[in-house]
GROMACS .gro file of C-alpha atoms in nm:
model
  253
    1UNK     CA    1  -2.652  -2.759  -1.322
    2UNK     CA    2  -2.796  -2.621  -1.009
    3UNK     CA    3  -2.886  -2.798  -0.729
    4UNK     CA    4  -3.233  -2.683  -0.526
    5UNK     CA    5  -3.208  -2.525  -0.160
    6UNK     CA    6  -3.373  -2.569   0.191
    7UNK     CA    7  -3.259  -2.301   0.395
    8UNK     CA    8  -3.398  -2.168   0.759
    9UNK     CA    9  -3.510  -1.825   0.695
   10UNK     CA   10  -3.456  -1.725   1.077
   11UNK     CA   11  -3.603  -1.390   1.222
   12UNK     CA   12  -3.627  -1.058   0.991
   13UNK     CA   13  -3.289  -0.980   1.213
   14UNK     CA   14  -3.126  -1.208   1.018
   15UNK     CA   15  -2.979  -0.944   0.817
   16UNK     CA   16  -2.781  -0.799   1.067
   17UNK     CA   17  -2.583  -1.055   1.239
   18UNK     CA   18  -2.269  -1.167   1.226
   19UNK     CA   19  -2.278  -1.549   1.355
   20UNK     CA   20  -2.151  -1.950   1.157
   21UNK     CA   21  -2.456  -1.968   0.990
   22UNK     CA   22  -2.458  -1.612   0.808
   23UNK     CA   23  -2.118  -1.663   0.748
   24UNK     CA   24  -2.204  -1.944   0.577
   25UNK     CA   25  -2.496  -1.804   0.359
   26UNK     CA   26  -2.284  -1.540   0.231
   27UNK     CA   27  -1.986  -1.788   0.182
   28UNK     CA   28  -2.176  -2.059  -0.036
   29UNK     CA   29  -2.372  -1.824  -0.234
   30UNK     CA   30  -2.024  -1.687  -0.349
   31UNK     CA   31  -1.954  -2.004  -0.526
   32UNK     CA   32  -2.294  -2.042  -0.778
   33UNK     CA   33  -2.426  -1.727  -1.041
   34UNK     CA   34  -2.762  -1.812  -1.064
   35UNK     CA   35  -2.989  -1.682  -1.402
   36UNK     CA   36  -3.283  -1.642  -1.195
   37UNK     CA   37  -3.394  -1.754  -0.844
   38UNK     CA   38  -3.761  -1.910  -0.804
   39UNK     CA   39  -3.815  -1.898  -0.410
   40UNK     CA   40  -4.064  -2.078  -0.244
   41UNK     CA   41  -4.149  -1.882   0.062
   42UNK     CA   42  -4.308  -1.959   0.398
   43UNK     CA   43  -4.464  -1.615   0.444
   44UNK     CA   44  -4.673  -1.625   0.117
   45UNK     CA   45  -4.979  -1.850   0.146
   46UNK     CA   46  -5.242  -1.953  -0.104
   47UNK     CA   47  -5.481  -2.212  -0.166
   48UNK     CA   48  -5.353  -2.171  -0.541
   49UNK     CA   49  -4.978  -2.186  -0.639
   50UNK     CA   50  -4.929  -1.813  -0.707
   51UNK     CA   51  -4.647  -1.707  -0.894
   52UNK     CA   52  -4.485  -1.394  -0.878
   53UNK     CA   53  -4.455  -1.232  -1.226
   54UNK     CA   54  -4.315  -0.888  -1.182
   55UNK     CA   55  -4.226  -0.620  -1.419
   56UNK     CA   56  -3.976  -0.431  -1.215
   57UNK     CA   57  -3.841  -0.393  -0.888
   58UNK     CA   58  -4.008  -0.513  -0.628
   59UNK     CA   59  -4.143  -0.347  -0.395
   60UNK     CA   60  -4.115  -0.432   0.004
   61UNK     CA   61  -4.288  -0.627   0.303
   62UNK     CA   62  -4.216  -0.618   0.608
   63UNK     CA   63  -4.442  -0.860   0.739
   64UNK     CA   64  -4.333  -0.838   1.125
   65UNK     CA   65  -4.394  -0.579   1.405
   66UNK     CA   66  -4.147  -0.496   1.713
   67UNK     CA   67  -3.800  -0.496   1.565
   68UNK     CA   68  -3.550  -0.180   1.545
   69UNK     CA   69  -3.679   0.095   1.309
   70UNK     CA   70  -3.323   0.036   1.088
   71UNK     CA   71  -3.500  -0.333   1.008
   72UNK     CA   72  -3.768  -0.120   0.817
   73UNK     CA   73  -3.558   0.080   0.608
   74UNK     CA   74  -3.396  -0.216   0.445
   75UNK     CA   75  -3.405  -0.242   0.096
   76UNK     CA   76  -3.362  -0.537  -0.176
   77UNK     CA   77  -3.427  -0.381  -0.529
   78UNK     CA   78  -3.492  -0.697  -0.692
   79UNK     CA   79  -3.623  -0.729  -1.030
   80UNK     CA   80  -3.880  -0.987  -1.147
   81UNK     CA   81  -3.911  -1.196  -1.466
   82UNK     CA   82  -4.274  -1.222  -1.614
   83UNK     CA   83  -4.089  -1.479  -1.884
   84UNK     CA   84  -3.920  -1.716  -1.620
   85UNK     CA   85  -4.315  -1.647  -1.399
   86UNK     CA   86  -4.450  -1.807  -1.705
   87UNK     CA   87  -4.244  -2.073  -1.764
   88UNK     CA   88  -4.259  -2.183  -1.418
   89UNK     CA   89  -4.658  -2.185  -1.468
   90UNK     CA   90  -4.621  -2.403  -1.770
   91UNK     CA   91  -4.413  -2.695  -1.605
   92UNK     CA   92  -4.641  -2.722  -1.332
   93UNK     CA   93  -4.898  -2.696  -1.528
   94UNK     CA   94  -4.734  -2.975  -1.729
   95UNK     CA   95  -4.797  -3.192  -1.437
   96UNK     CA   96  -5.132  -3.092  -1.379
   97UNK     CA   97  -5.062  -2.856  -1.099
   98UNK     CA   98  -5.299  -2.525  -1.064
   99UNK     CA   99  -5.131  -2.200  -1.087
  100UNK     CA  100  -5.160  -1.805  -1.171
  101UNK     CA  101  -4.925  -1.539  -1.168
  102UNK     CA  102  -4.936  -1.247  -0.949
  103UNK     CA  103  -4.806  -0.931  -1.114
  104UNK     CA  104  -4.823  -0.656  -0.797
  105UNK     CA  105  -4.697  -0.815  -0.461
  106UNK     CA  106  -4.346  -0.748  -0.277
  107UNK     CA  107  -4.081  -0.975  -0.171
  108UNK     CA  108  -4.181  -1.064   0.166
  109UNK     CA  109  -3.875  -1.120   0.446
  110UNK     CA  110  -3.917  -1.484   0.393
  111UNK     CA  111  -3.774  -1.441   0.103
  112UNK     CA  112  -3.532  -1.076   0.103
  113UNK     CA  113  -3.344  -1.159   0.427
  114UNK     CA  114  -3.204  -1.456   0.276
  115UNK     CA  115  -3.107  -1.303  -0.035
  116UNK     CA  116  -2.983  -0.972   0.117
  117UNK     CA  117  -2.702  -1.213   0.282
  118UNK     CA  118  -2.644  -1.466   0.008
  119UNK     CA  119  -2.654  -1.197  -0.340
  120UNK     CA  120  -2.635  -0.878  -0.204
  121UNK     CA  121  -2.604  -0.702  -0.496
  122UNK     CA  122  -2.972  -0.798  -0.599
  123UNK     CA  123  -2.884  -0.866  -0.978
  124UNK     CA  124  -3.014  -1.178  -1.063
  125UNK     CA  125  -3.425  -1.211  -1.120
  126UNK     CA  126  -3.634  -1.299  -0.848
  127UNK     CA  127  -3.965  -1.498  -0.886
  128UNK     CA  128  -4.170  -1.564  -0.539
  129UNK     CA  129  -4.389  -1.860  -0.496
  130UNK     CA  130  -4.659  -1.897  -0.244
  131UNK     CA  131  -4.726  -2.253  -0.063
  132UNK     CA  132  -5.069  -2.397   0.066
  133UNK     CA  133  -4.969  -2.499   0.393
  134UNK     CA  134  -5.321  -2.732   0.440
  135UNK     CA  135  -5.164  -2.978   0.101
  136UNK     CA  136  -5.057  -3.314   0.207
  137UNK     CA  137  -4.700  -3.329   0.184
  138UNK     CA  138  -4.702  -3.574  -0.069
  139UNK     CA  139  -4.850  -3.314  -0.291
  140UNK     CA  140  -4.563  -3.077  -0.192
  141UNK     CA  141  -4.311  -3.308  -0.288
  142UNK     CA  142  -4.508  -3.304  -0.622
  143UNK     CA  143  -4.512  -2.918  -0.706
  144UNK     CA  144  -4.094  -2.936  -0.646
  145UNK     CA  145  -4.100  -3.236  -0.879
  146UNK     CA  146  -4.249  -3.020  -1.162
  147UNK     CA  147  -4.006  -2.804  -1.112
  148UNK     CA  148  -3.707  -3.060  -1.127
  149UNK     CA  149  -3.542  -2.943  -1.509
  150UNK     CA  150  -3.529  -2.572  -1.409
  151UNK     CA  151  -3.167  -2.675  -1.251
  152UNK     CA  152  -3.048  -2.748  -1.589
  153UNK     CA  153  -3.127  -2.388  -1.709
  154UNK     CA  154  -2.914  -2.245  -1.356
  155UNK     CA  155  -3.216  -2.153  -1.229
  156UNK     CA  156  -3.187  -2.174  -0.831
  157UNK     CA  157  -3.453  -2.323  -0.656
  158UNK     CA  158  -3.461  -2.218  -0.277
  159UNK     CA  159  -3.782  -2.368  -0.020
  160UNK     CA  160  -3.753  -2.068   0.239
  161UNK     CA  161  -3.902  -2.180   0.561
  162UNK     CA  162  -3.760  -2.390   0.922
  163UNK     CA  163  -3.777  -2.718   1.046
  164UNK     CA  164  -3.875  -2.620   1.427
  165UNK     CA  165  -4.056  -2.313   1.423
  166UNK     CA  166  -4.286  -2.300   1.745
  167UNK     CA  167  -4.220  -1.887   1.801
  168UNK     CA  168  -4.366  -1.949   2.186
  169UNK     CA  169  -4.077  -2.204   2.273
  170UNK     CA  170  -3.787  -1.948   2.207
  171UNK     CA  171  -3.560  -1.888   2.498
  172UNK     CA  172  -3.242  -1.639   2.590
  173UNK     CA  173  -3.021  -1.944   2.609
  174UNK     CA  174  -2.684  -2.043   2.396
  175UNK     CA  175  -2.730  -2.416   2.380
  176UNK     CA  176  -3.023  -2.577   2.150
  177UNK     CA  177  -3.278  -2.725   2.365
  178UNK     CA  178  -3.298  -3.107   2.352
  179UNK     CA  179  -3.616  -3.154   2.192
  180UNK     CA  180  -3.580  -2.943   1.901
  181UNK     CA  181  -3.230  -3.123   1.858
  182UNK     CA  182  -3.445  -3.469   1.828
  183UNK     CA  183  -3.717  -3.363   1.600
  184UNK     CA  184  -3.430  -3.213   1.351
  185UNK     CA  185  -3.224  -3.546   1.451
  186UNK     CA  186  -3.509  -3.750   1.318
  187UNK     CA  187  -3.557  -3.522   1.041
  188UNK     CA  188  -3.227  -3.521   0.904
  189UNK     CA  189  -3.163  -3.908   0.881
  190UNK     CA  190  -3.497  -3.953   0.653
  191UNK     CA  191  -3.432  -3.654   0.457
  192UNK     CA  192  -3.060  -3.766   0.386
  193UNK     CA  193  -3.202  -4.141   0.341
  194UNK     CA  194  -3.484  -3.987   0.112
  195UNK     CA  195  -3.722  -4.195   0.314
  196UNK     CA  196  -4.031  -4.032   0.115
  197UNK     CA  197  -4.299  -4.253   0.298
  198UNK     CA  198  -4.177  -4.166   0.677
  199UNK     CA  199  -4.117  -3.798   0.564
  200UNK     CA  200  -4.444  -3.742   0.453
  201UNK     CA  201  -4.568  -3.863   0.782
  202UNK     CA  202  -4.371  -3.699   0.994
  203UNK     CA  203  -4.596  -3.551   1.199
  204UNK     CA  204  -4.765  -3.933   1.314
  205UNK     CA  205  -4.360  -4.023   1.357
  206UNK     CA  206  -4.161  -3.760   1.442
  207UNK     CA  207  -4.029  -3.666   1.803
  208UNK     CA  208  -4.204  -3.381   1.944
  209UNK     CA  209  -4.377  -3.327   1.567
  210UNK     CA  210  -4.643  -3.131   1.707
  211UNK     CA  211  -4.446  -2.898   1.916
  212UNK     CA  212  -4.199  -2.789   1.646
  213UNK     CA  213  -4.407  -2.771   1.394
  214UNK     CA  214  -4.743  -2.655   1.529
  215UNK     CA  215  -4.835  -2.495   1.174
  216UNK     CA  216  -4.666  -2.642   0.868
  217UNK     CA  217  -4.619  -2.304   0.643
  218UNK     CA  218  -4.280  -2.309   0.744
  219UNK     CA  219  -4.184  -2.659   0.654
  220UNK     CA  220  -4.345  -2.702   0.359
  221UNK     CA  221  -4.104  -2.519   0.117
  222UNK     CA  222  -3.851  -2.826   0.265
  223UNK     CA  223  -4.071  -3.088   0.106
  224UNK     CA  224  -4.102  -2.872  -0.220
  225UNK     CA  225  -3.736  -2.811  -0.237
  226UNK     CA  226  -3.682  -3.155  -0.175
  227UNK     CA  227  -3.893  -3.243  -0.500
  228UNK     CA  228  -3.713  -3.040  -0.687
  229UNK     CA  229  -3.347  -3.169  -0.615
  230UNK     CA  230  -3.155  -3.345  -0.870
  231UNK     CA  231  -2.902  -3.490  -0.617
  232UNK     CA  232  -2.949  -3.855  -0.564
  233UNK     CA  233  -2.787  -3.779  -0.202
  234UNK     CA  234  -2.948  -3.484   0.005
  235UNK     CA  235  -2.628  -3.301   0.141
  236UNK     CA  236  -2.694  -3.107   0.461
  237UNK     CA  237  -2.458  -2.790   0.425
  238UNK     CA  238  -2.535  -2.629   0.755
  239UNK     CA  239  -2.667  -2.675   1.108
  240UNK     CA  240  -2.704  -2.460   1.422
  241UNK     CA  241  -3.004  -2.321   1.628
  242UNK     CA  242  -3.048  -1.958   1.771
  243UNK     CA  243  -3.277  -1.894   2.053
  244UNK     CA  244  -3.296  -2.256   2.221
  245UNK     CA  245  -3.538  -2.366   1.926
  246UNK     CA  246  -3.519  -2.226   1.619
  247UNK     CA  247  -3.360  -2.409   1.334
  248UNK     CA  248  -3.036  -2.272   1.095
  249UNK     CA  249  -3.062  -2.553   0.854
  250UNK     CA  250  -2.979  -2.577   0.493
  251UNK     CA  251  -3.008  -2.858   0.283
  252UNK     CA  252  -2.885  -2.889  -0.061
  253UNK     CA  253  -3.064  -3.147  -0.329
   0.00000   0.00000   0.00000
């Protein structure tokens, strides 16, 4: 049985460095052979749950603008899986949650970098999910829920997104900067306490709420890969920050 994922997507560069926390992408992915992978991704939004349903490789999306030219001639020739697409619509349909497939549209860096470090060879079926950033969080949790039994099946479920993410506050520095350090401090404990009623508030509770999270695209696939978890202890795998503020996190549920 699989567990689900919540893992810091970082910048498109991700690909190319060499630093703890891509050594430790590429080390715990060694360990697990997923079927298929159903990611959740940050840069994917719809009001409706879209669900990728490809027939083929993918194609790619580069959804970002000022990075070396070798960035854009990266390639992860994933395959899709219209049969795991549909299945996925039927269990959250099952729970009464709205959803249609999507049979055309790449893999979009929120969801390739990741895998380009963790399963390189790009053999196992991909299926993309898009989030509605404007849900209550509550309702996140609820989409991840549907989603719970597809562990049983080894079917990985990864939420592809960051905790602090607040692109302005970046800074050439080596040390995180305090703040971010509290709001992911704060984070943490309820997450590992699965304190569901102070999560879904977070940004009422929270330290500095609104300035690491001043759009929530980014943290809701946390919330959806918490719902999906079978662990009855969140494990936090990994922890480190690049640029002053932004977030390496991964969570395991």
């Amino acid at each position: 049985m699989l567990p689900s994922l919540f893992i810091c997507h970082g910048g498109p560069s991700i690909v190319f460095e060499k630093n703890e926390y891509t050594a430790f992408l590429k080390e715990y992915s060694s360990k697990i052979k997923p079927k298929a992978i159903v990611v959740f991704t940050a840069h994917w939004e719809n009001e409706i749950t879209t669900i990728s349903s490809m027939n083929g490789v993918y194609d790619m999306i580069y959804d970002f603008y000022g990075f070396p030219k070798e960035l854009y001639a990266i390639k992860y020739l994933a395959k899709g899986s219209p049969e795991i697409a549909l299945k996925v619509k039927s269990l959250l349909e099952n729970k009464g949650i709205e959803s249609c497939l999507d049979e055309k549209r790449g893999l979009d860096h929120g969801t390739w970098d990741i895998l380009y470090l963790m399963f390189p060879k790009a053999d196992i079926p991909v299926i993309q999910i898009s989030v509605n950033p404007f849900m209550p969080m509550e309702e996140q949790y609820k989409i991840g829920e549907a989603l719970k039994s597809v562990g049983e099946e080894d079917i990985l479920v990864i939420g592809s997104g960051s905790t602090v993410h607040n692109l302005s506050t970046l800074a050439d520095v080596k040390e995180p900067i305090r703040w971010a350090v509290e709001f992911d401090d704060w984070l943490i404990e309820k997450v590992e306490n699965k304190n569901l009623e102070e999560l879904f508030s977070y940004q009422n509770l929270a330290p500095h709420a609104k300035l690491a999270v001043p759009r929530e695209e980014h943290i809701v696939p946390l919330f959806i890969a918490l719902g999906s978890g079978q662990r009855k202890e969140p494990n936090l795998l990994h922890r480190s920050y690049s640029f002053g503020t932004l977030t390496n996190l991964a969570f395991e549920f």
